[in-house]
């Protein structure tokens, strides 16, 4: 997988192997792990009853976060529709427009927050030995690092 | 002319003492949100300069939390809502 800037200020993800597609497809399931109302609930956990967070803000946040995930799912699907996934070399491309960059960043963040809530990685720079992790956690950690790297590129080159 | 029934939005009446007093918007550290992102969000939500936003972000990162704004409760709630949209852990605290 390679990342390249576009002339319109967005980003192009160049897909080189079938595994690249699997990685991008995993963003939404990771973000939705445990249900898409968990993040709004966690964010609002410290708000008092006076704020009406439960009745007013949390439903809005849920809808907003769902929209971010849908944007990523549709973006990946558009890329896949343009190629023949049955071929051994399933190369292709996924475009992240400047307008969609915030949604992609948000969906990746949701995925990372859900992975952190589930696996409790802590500060990733303090993790040196992945051998102590089981297979699931190690795989989740690698995805978490990939999502973080993609976020870093979006922040540096696409998002104002 | 057909009369229009406007929806009645039920919202708890806030006590005047709560509206009058000052409230702090506090952002908490977490191991996920990137430092540069936190700084950008503070610039977008509060209109802070890059230097001030980075200073506040470093306080969050170094001490676990930072007071990023103080003022009327309703405005503070709006800011917290915006920070939650950006997926930052934030809350209100009554100013002492």
XYZ file of N, CA and C in Angstrom:
768
model
N 0.844 -1.188 0.000
C 0.000 0.000 0.000
C 0.888 1.249 0.000
N 0.527 2.157 -0.864
C 1.278 3.421 -0.891
C 0.304 4.589 -0.829
N 0.723 5.653 -0.189
C -0.110 6.848 -0.061
C 0.487 7.959 -0.896
N -0.378 8.637 -1.655
C 0.110 9.718 -2.503
C -0.843 10.891 -2.461
N -0.292 12.107 -2.531
C -1.177 13.284 -2.561
C -1.859 13.407 -3.920
N -3.034 14.028 -3.931
C -3.695 14.306 -5.210
C -3.587 15.808 -5.503
N -3.786 16.158 -6.758
C -3.688 17.567 -7.151
C -4.773 18.412 -6.477
N -5.884 17.760 -6.100
C -6.998 18.496 -5.469
C -6.808 18.658 -3.971
N -5.677 18.243 -3.447
C -5.426 18.416 -2.017
C -5.868 17.246 -1.172
N -6.277 16.163 -1.820
C -6.668 14.970 -1.081
C -5.550 13.940 -1.058
N -5.946 12.674 -0.921
C -4.954 11.616 -0.845
C -5.443 10.383 -1.615
N -4.489 9.711 -2.238
C -4.808 8.486 -2.961
C -4.098 7.325 -2.281
N -4.859 6.298 -1.955
C -4.258 5.091 -1.386
C -4.110 4.090 -2.516
N -2.885 3.756 -2.813
C -2.627 2.803 -3.886
C -2.592 1.400 -3.292
N -3.526 0.568 -3.730
C -3.644 -0.796 -3.213
C -2.764 -1.717 -4.038
N -1.926 -2.497 -3.349
C -0.990 -3.358 -4.071
C -1.279 -4.847 -3.900
N -1.923 -5.213 -2.805
C -2.198 -6.641 -2.553
C -3.621 -6.803 -2.003
N -4.169 -8.011 -2.071
C -5.495 -8.248 -1.474
C -5.529 -7.933 0.025
N -4.390 -8.103 0.688
C -4.332 -7.807 2.127
C -4.600 -6.325 2.392
N -4.147 -5.479 1.468
C -4.397 -4.037 1.635
C -5.894 -3.758 1.718
N -6.659 -4.472 0.865
C -8.121 -4.279 0.921
C -8.668 -4.726 2.269
N -8.164 -5.856 2.752
C -8.653 -6.384 4.033
C -8.404 -5.391 5.167
N -7.235 -4.743 5.113
C -6.894 -3.782 6.156
C -7.882 -2.600 6.143
N -8.171 -2.102 4.931
C -9.098 -0.974 4.842
C -10.522 -1.394 5.217
N -10.891 -2.620 4.852
C -12.233 -3.125 5.206
C -12.400 -3.281 6.715
N -11.305 -3.417 7.421
C -11.379 -3.688 8.859
C -11.632 -2.415 9.682
N -11.477 -1.252 9.049
C -11.655 0.007 9.806
C -13.055 0.075 10.420
N -14.080 -0.177 9.603
C -15.462 -0.059 10.104
C -15.788 -1.069 11.209
N -15.482 -2.370 11.009
C -15.752 -3.310 12.107
C -15.019 -2.953 13.394
N -13.781 -2.481 13.260
C -13.050 -2.070 14.473
C -13.750 -0.896 15.151
N -14.187 0.073 14.339
C -14.849 1.264 14.910
C -16.178 0.894 15.565
N -16.844 -0.107 14.994
C -18.171 -0.488 15.500
C -18.101 -1.577 16.566
N -16.913 -1.954 16.961
C -16.764 -3.035 17.932
C -17.542 -2.731 19.213
N -18.485 -3.586 19.524
C -19.271 -3.408 20.751
C -20.469 -2.491 20.580
N -20.692 -1.993 19.358
C -21.853 -1.113 19.139
C -21.425 0.328 18.991
N -22.120 1.047 18.099
C -21.659 2.413 17.807
C -22.158 3.459 18.804
N -22.843 2.992 19.881
C -23.226 3.983 20.895
C -22.234 4.000 22.062
N -21.251 3.133 22.002
C -20.322 3.068 23.139
C -19.448 4.311 23.242
N -18.972 4.813 22.091
C -18.111 5.989 22.144
C -18.846 7.227 22.671
N -20.050 7.554 22.136
C -20.763 8.712 22.711
C -21.012 8.549 24.212
N -21.316 7.333 24.643
C -21.552 7.088 26.078
C -20.275 7.333 26.880
N -19.165 6.837 26.355
C -17.895 7.013 27.087
C -17.513 8.474 27.165
N -17.693 9.200 26.045
C -17.327 10.618 26.034
C -18.189 11.415 27.013
N -19.465 11.011 27.120
C -20.389 11.765 27.975
C -20.443 11.275 29.408
N -19.568 10.330 29.734
C -19.649 9.695 31.054
C -19.469 10.681 32.207
N -18.715 11.734 31.963
C -18.440 12.667 33.058
C -19.434 13.826 33.128
N -20.394 13.842 32.211
C -21.355 14.950 32.214
C -22.446 14.698 33.264
N -22.900 15.772 33.916
C -23.928 15.611 34.939
C -25.322 15.556 34.301
N -26.315 15.191 35.100
C -27.681 15.042 34.582
C -28.240 16.352 34.048
N -27.782 17.451 34.627
C -28.281 18.760 34.243
C -28.032 19.060 32.762
N -27.059 18.397 32.183
C -26.654 18.703 30.803
C -27.549 18.069 29.746
N -28.442 17.157 30.128
C -29.289 16.445 29.153
C -28.462 15.706 28.112
N -27.283 15.272 28.484
C -26.377 14.647 27.509
C -27.006 13.380 26.935
N -27.590 12.590 27.827
C -28.155 11.298 27.431
C -29.251 11.472 26.374
N -30.129 12.461 26.616
C -31.287 12.597 25.742
C -31.043 13.406 24.489
N -30.122 14.354 24.554
C -29.959 15.290 23.439
C -28.642 15.081 22.675
N -27.545 15.087 23.386
C -26.244 15.109 22.704
C -25.822 13.719 22.216
N -26.014 12.709 23.046
C -25.540 11.370 22.671
C -26.186 10.855 21.380
N -27.498 11.012 21.185
C -28.068 10.584 19.887
C -27.457 11.333 18.702
N -27.181 12.627 18.890
C -26.564 13.404 17.800
C -25.158 12.895 17.502
N -24.405 12.627 18.557
C -23.038 12.132 18.367
C -23.057 10.767 17.676
N -24.002 9.934 18.068
C -24.109 8.604 17.479
C -24.331 8.711 15.966
N -25.236 9.598 15.580
C -25.529 9.790 14.161
C -24.308 10.357 13.424
N -23.634 11.304 14.052
C -22.449 11.930 13.464
C -21.340 10.901 13.249
N -21.102 10.074 14.258
C -20.032 9.076 14.164
C -20.381 7.991 13.139
N -21.660 7.644 13.059
C -22.083 6.657 12.062
C -21.817 7.184 10.654
N -22.048 8.477 10.448
C -21.791 9.102 9.154
C -20.319 9.011 8.770
N -19.434 9.160 9.744
C -17.994 9.052 9.458
C -17.647 7.649 8.969
N -18.208 6.650 9.644
C -17.909 5.263 9.258
C -18.474 4.960 7.869
N -19.689 5.447 7.612
C -20.301 5.222 6.299
C -19.441 5.798 5.182
N -18.854 6.952 5.432
C -17.996 7.605 4.432
C -16.821 6.699 4.067
N -16.214 6.079 5.067
C -15.078 5.187 4.813
C -15.533 3.922 4.077
N -16.636 3.347 4.534
C -17.152 2.122 3.895
C -17.435 2.384 2.412
N -18.076 3.514 2.135
C -18.406 3.847 0.748
C -17.157 4.114 -0.078
N -16.171 4.776 0.522
C -14.923 5.072 -0.183
C -14.192 3.803 -0.580
N -14.119 2.854 0.334
C -13.445 1.586 0.052
C -14.242 0.807 -0.998
N -15.568 0.827 -0.849
C -16.425 0.097 -1.800
C -16.262 0.652 -3.218
N -16.195 1.974 -3.329
C -16.008 2.590 -4.657
C -14.707 2.109 -5.281
N -13.657 2.034 -4.459
C -12.363 1.571 -4.956
C -12.429 0.124 -5.408
N -13.157 -0.695 -4.650
C -13.233 -2.120 -4.977
C -14.072 -2.371 -6.227
N -15.090 -1.547 -6.418
C -15.948 -1.728 -7.587
C -15.191 -1.488 -8.889
N -14.114 -0.748 -8.782
C -13.354 -0.413 -9.988
C -12.347 -1.493 -10.362
N -12.184 -2.506 -9.507
C -11.210 -3.556 -9.826
C -11.861 -4.928 -9.723
N -11.178 -5.897 -10.280
C -11.640 -7.277 -10.202
C -10.933 -7.945 -9.029
N -11.678 -8.125 -7.920
C -11.053 -8.675 -6.721
C -10.704 -10.156 -6.872
N -11.219 -10.786 -7.911
C -10.914 -12.187 -8.125
C -9.499 -12.399 -8.647
N -8.933 -11.346 -9.185
C -7.579 -11.478 -9.723
C -6.577 -11.593 -8.567
N -5.483 -12.288 -8.848
C -4.491 -12.485 -7.795
C -3.888 -11.152 -7.351
N -3.584 -10.328 -8.321
C -3.045 -9.002 -8.001
C -4.198 -8.004 -7.988
N -4.816 -7.852 -6.838
C -5.992 -6.977 -6.746
C -5.560 -5.535 -6.516
N -4.807 -4.999 -7.452
C -4.358 -3.618 -7.296
C -5.540 -2.687 -7.541
N -5.431 -1.491 -7.054
C -6.509 -0.527 -7.223
C -6.178 0.732 -6.452
N -7.172 1.584 -6.284
C -6.910 2.820 -5.545
C -8.165 3.281 -4.822
N -7.933 3.923 -3.694
C -9.015 4.517 -2.912
C -8.676 5.989 -2.746
N -9.654 6.830 -3.046
C -9.409 8.268 -2.940
C -10.027 8.835 -1.661
N -9.251 9.652 -0.984
C -9.786 10.419 0.146
C -9.748 11.879 -0.276
N -10.914 12.430 -0.575
C -10.934 13.836 -0.988
C -10.676 14.730 0.224
N -10.327 15.959 -0.053
C -10.092 16.907 1.050
C -11.354 17.043 1.905
N -12.515 17.004 1.231
C -13.790 17.168 1.940
C -14.083 15.969 2.857
N -13.618 14.802 2.440
C -13.882 13.588 3.226
C -12.815 13.310 4.279
N -11.754 14.097 4.276
C -10.606 13.777 5.142
C -10.987 13.774 6.626
N -11.827 14.721 7.050
C -12.238 14.751 8.457
C -13.017 13.490 8.829
N -13.880 13.030 7.900
C -14.642 11.808 8.165
C -13.720 10.594 8.278
N -12.747 10.512 7.369
C -11.789 9.400 7.449
C -11.013 9.462 8.760
N -10.543 10.664 9.092
C -9.776 10.797 10.344
C -10.639 10.355 11.532
N -11.896 10.815 11.543
C -12.796 10.483 12.647
C -13.082 8.998 12.742
N -13.294 8.342 11.587
C -13.558 6.903 11.595
C -12.335 6.130 12.080
N -11.155 6.553 11.622
C -9.925 5.900 12.097
C -9.767 6.097 13.598
N -10.128 7.284 14.066
C -10.031 7.556 15.502
C -11.002 6.683 16.297
N -12.214 6.525 15.752
C -13.185 5.649 16.407
C -12.638 4.231 16.513
N -12.028 3.778 15.420
C -11.459 2.425 15.422
C -10.377 2.308 16.486
N -9.510 3.320 16.569
C -8.415 3.265 17.549
C -8.936 3.361 18.978
N -9.951 4.203 19.193
C -10.524 4.320 20.543
C -11.176 3.003 20.964
N -11.853 2.343 20.007
C -12.500 1.062 20.332
C -11.448 -0.013 20.619
N -10.376 -0.021 19.817
C -9.311 -1.004 20.055
C -8.641 -0.753 21.408
N -8.431 0.512 21.731
C -7.813 0.853 23.016
C -8.717 0.434 24.178
N -10.030 0.686 24.022
C -10.967 0.317 25.084
C -10.973 -1.196 25.300
N -10.792 -1.938 24.205
C -10.854 -3.398 24.311
C -9.539 -4.008 24.783
N -8.409 -3.509 24.234
C -7.130 -4.172 24.496
C -6.212 -3.431 25.466
N -6.535 -2.163 25.779
C -5.735 -1.389 26.745
C -4.227 -1.394 26.392
N -3.928 -0.874 25.201
C -2.523 -0.811 24.787
C -1.735 0.219 25.599
N -2.378 1.308 25.986
C -1.663 2.401 26.634
C -0.866 3.180 25.604
N 0.183 3.863 26.089
C 1.022 4.650 25.171
C 1.822 3.683 24.302
N 1.576 3.717 22.978
C 2.173 2.701 22.105
C 3.693 2.801 22.028
N 4.250 4.002 22.284
C 5.717 4.116 22.211
C 6.394 3.366 23.367
N 5.598 3.030 24.399
C 6.178 2.308 25.540
C 6.141 0.791 25.333
N 5.511 0.349 24.250
C 5.407 -1.087 23.997
C 6.590 -1.537 23.146
N 7.385 -2.431 23.671
C 8.571 -2.876 22.939
C 8.435 -4.312 22.445
N 7.806 -5.158 23.254
C 7.754 -6.575 22.917
C 6.322 -7.007 22.612
N 6.069 -7.312 21.351
C 4.726 -7.742 20.967
C 4.492 -9.225 21.238
N 5.570 -9.928 21.583
C 5.452 -11.370 21.787
C 4.537 -11.707 22.964
N 4.481 -10.794 23.927
C 3.658 -11.078 25.111
C 2.163 -10.975 24.797
N 1.836 -10.350 23.654
C 0.433 -10.255 23.255
C -0.021 -11.567 22.622
N -1.275 -11.918 22.794
C -1.844 -13.037 22.051
C -2.048 -12.628 20.599
N -2.458 -13.583 19.775
C -2.610 -13.310 18.343
C -3.587 -12.173 18.062
N -4.748 -12.215 18.733
C -5.775 -11.187 18.523
C -5.250 -9.800 18.859
N -4.612 -9.717 20.028
C -4.144 -8.408 20.501
C -3.001 -7.895 19.620
N -2.134 -8.811 19.188
C -1.019 -8.387 18.338
C -1.545 -7.859 17.005
N -2.507 -8.570 16.444
C -3.101 -8.134 15.184
C -3.794 -6.782 15.352
N -4.506 -6.628 16.470
C -5.185 -5.354 16.740
C -4.178 -4.222 16.920
N -3.050 -4.534 17.565
C -2.023 -3.514 17.786
C -1.435 -3.024 16.461
N -1.192 -3.967 15.561
C -0.633 -3.597 14.246
C -1.637 -2.728 13.482
N -2.911 -3.110 13.533
C -3.937 -2.290 12.857
C -3.995 -0.895 13.489
N -3.904 -0.860 14.813
C -3.926 0.417 15.525
C -2.778 1.322 15.065
N -1.597 0.729 14.886
C -0.432 1.505 14.435
C -0.629 1.981 12.997
N -1.226 1.124 12.171
C -1.477 1.522 10.779
C -2.486 2.672 10.741
N -3.575 2.555 11.502
C -4.585 3.622 11.522
C -3.952 4.940 11.984
N -3.094 4.824 13.001
C -2.433 6.021 13.530
C -1.533 6.667 12.471
N -0.810 5.827 11.733
C 0.070 6.345 10.680
C -0.742 7.054 9.596
N -1.874 6.442 9.229
C -2.738 7.052 8.211
C -3.294 8.391 8.717
N -3.646 8.439 9.978
C -4.112 9.700 10.570
C -3.017 10.764 10.511
N -1.791 10.346 10.810
C -0.670 11.288 10.788
C -0.484 11.905 9.415
N -0.602 11.083 8.375
C -0.460 11.592 7.003
C -1.606 12.551 6.675
N -2.828 12.180 7.081
C -3.970 13.066 6.814
C -3.776 14.413 7.505
N -3.293 14.358 8.741
C -3.085 15.613 9.485
C -2.019 16.480 8.833
N -0.959 15.813 8.376
C 0.171 16.580 7.840
C -0.092 17.136 6.445
N -0.807 16.361 5.620
C -0.900 16.758 4.213
C -2.295 17.145 3.727
N -3.335 16.766 4.446
C -4.682 16.980 3.898
C -5.546 17.904 4.765
N -5.615 17.630 6.030
C -6.519 18.394 6.906
C -5.912 19.746 7.258
N -6.701 20.794 7.100
C -6.227 22.158 7.428
C -6.189 22.362 8.937
N -56.127 29.466 6.479
C -54.757 29.189 6.903
C -54.745 28.021 7.900
N -53.837 27.096 7.679
C -53.756 25.920 8.557
C -52.821 26.214 9.721
N -53.320 26.050 10.936
C -52.413 26.307 12.070
C -51.295 25.271 12.125
N -50.136 25.722 12.464
C -48.981 24.819 12.554
C -48.674 24.540 14.016
N -48.552 23.265 14.348
C -48.167 22.888 15.709
C -46.649 22.741 15.774
N -46.033 23.660 16.443
C -44.590 23.548 16.605
C -44.281 22.497 17.669
N -43.241 21.708 17.450
C -42.894 20.711 18.468
C -42.433 21.383 19.750
N -42.822 20.788 20.853
C -42.385 21.325 22.152
C -41.127 20.585 22.579
N -40.054 21.329 22.685
C -38.804 20.701 23.103
C -38.703 20.790 24.621
N -38.739 19.610 25.227
C -38.665 19.560 26.681
C -37.218 19.612 27.118
N -36.902 20.573 27.860
C -35.543 20.673 28.376
C -35.641 21.110 29.828
N -34.854 20.485 30.657
C -34.929 20.826 32.075
C -34.540 22.282 32.289
N -35.344 22.970 33.100
C -35.014 24.355 33.406
C -33.776 24.391 34.293
N -32.845 25.218 33.900
C -31.626 25.287 34.702
C -31.773 26.336 35.781
N -31.286 26.009 36.943
C -31.409 26.953 38.047
C -30.541 28.173 37.766
N -31.063 29.319 38.144
C -30.361 30.556 37.820
C -28.966 30.598 38.440
N -28.815 29.961 39.606
C -27.488 30.000 40.243
C -26.466 29.267 39.370
N -26.943 28.195 38.697
C -26.024 27.438 37.843
C -25.676 28.213 36.587
N -26.666 28.946 36.073
C -26.411 29.722 34.865
C -25.501 30.908 35.163
N -25.642 31.444 36.364
C -24.869 32.636 36.716
C -23.407 32.318 37.008
N -23.177 31.155 37.598
C -21.811 30.879 38.029
C -20.937 30.485 36.835
N -19.641 30.483 37.080
C -18.692 30.201 36.010
C -18.359 28.704 35.980
N -18.172 28.185 34.783
C -17.883 26.767 34.596
C -16.610 26.599 33.778
N -15.874 25.561 34.108
C -14.638 25.264 33.382
C -14.860 24.134 32.375
N -14.285 24.302 31.210
C -14.239 23.202 30.244
C -12.873 22.532 30.397
N -12.894 21.237 30.691
C -11.652 20.509 30.966
C -11.463 19.416 29.912
N -10.268 19.339 29.356
C -9.933 18.266 28.400
C -8.992 17.290 29.103
N -9.283 16.006 28.935
C -8.486 14.962 29.585
C -7.584 14.249 28.579
N -6.462 13.779 29.098
C -5.510 13.040 28.255
C -6.047 11.638 27.943
N -5.671 11.123 26.810
C -5.967 9.725 26.499
C -4.843 9.202 25.613
N -4.670 7.887 25.542
C -3.528 7.347 24.790
C -3.761 7.262 23.285
N -4.897 7.737 22.806
C -5.231 7.557 21.394
C -5.073 8.846 20.583
N -5.677 9.925 21.034
C -5.670 11.147 20.215
C -4.262 11.702 20.038
N -3.904 11.956 18.793
C -2.573 12.450 18.473
C -2.411 13.874 18.969
N -1.209 14.198 19.429
C -0.968 15.520 20.033
C -1.264 16.649 19.043
N -0.838 16.463 17.811
C -1.070 17.506 16.806
C -2.571 17.705 16.572
N -3.299 16.600 16.640
C -4.756 16.666 16.439
C -5.412 17.457 17.567
N -5.022 17.174 18.800
C -5.599 17.885 19.953
C -5.359 19.387 19.795
N -4.147 19.730 19.385
C -3.816 21.140 19.181
C -4.702 21.756 18.092
N -4.897 21.037 16.995
C -5.738 21.557 15.906
C -7.183 21.739 16.359
N -7.679 20.797 17.143
C -9.067 20.886 17.609
C -9.245 22.117 18.506
N -8.286 22.352 19.380
C -8.397 23.519 20.268
C -8.376 24.825 19.464
N -7.613 24.837 18.387
C -7.606 26.028 17.524
C -8.955 26.196 16.834
N -9.523 25.084 16.353
C -10.789 25.157 15.618
C -11.949 25.522 16.534
N -12.034 24.880 17.692
C -13.198 25.065 18.566
C -13.161 26.422 19.264
N -11.992 26.806 19.785
C -11.925 28.026 20.595
C -11.296 29.206 19.851
N -10.764 28.957 18.674
C -10.111 30.032 17.928
C -8.780 30.442 18.536
N -8.162 29.553 19.295
C -6.884 29.880 19.923
C -5.762 29.917 18.888
N -4.713 30.661 19.227
C -3.524 30.670 18.371
C -2.861 29.296 18.447
N -2.002 29.022 17.470
C -1.307 27.733 17.461
C -0.469 27.575 18.733
N 0.176 28.672 19.153
C 1.041 28.614 20.342
C 0.230 28.289 21.594
N -0.916 28.973 21.754
C -1.737 28.733 22.948
C -2.302 27.313 22.931
N -2.756 26.872 21.753
C -3.325 25.524 21.646
C -2.267 24.471 21.963
N -1.048 24.681 21.475
C 0.016 23.707 21.742
C 0.384 23.698 23.218
N 0.357 24.870 23.830
C 0.651 24.975 25.254
C -0.380 24.180 26.070
N -1.662 24.360 25.718
C -2.730 23.641 26.425
C -2.623 22.136 26.168
N -2.302 21.787 24.923
C -2.160 20.367 24.584
C -1.035 19.734 25.408
N 0.066 20.458 25.574
C 1.174 19.917 26.357
C 0.785 19.762 27.833
N -0.072 20.677 28.324
C -0.564 20.550 29.705
C -1.412 19.288 29.838
N -2.290 19.059 28.848
C -3.114 17.835 28.852
C -2.207 16.614 28.878
N -1.213 16.617 27.987
C -0.328 15.456 27.851
C 0.523 15.251 29.110
N 0.971 16.369 29.692
C 1.895 16.281 30.834
C 1.224 16.028 32.167
N 0.034 16.609 32.369
C -0.592 16.519 33.694
C -1.866 15.669 33.684
N -2.297 15.257 32.506
C -3.500 14.428 32.440
C -4.752 15.203 32.112
N -4.732 16.511 32.326
C -5.897 17.315 31.953
C -5.524 18.794 31.893
N -6.363 19.587 31.258
C -6.130 21.031 31.206
C -7.459 21.768 31.160
N -7.492 22.868 31.862
C -8.655 23.751 31.806
C -8.493 24.588 30.546
N -9.403 24.443 29.596
C -9.212 25.111 28.307
C -10.113 26.323 28.107
N -11.160 26.447 28.930
C -12.050 27.605 28.776
C -12.883 27.731 30.044
N -13.241 28.966 30.409
C -14.142 29.206 31.545
C -15.194 30.223 31.146
N -16.401 30.030 31.665
C -17.452 31.002 31.371
C -18.824 30.440 31.660
N -19.823 31.000 30.992
C -21.220 30.622 31.238
C -21.459 29.146 30.908
N -22.349 28.549 31.668
C -22.584 27.102 31.545
C -23.054 26.677 30.140
N -24.002 27.415 29.591
C -24.552 26.967 28.305
C -23.491 26.999 27.200
N -22.658 28.034 27.235
C -21.571 28.109 26.244
C -20.569 26.983 26.486
N -20.308 26.726 27.757
C -19.363 25.654 28.108
C -19.886 24.303 27.615
N -21.191 24.076 27.767
C -21.794 22.819 27.286
C -21.624 22.692 25.776
N -21.813 23.801 25.080
C -21.661 23.788 23.621
C -20.233 23.416 23.232
N -19.273 23.980 23.950
C -17.869 23.662 23.662
C -17.579 22.178 23.933
N -18.109 21.664 25.042
C -17.862 20.248 25.361
C -18.461 19.365 24.272
N -19.644 19.738 23.807
C -20.288 18.972 22.738
C -19.397 18.950 21.489
N -18.835 20.116 21.150
C -17.949 20.177 19.981
C -16.699 19.313 20.194
N -16.156 19.375 21.397
C -14.960 18.563 21.687
C -15.279 17.073 21.599
N -16.463 16.689 22.030
C -16.881 15.291 21.907
C -17.037 14.894 20.442
N -17.511 15.822 19.614
C -17.602 15.515 18.176
C -16.228 15.186 17.602
N -15.218 15.871 18.147
C -13.843 15.589 17.716
C -13.242 14.416 18.497
N -14.060 13.772 19.309
C -13.676 12.570 20.068
C -12.631 12.830 21.148
N -12.598 14.046 21.668
C -11.734 14.323 22.817
C -12.537 14.102 24.091
N -11.886 13.531 25.104
C -12.543 13.348 26.394
C -12.561 14.705 27.093
N -13.759 15.238 27.288
C -13.882 16.575 27.889
C -15.107 16.616 28.780
N -15.067 17.528 29.735
C -16.205 17.636 30.646
C -16.281 19.048 31.226
N -17.338 19.238 32.027
C -17.551 20.518 32.709
C -17.190 20.378 34.173
N -16.614 21.432 34.726
C -16.401 21.481 36.170
C -16.808 22.857 36.638
N -17.489 22.914 37.774
C -17.883 24.213 38.303
C -16.635 24.942 38.795
N -16.472 26.182 38.360
C -15.293 26.949 38.779
C -15.405 27.280 40.263
N -14.271 27.245 40.950
C -14.293 27.528 42.394
C -14.162 29.018 42.647
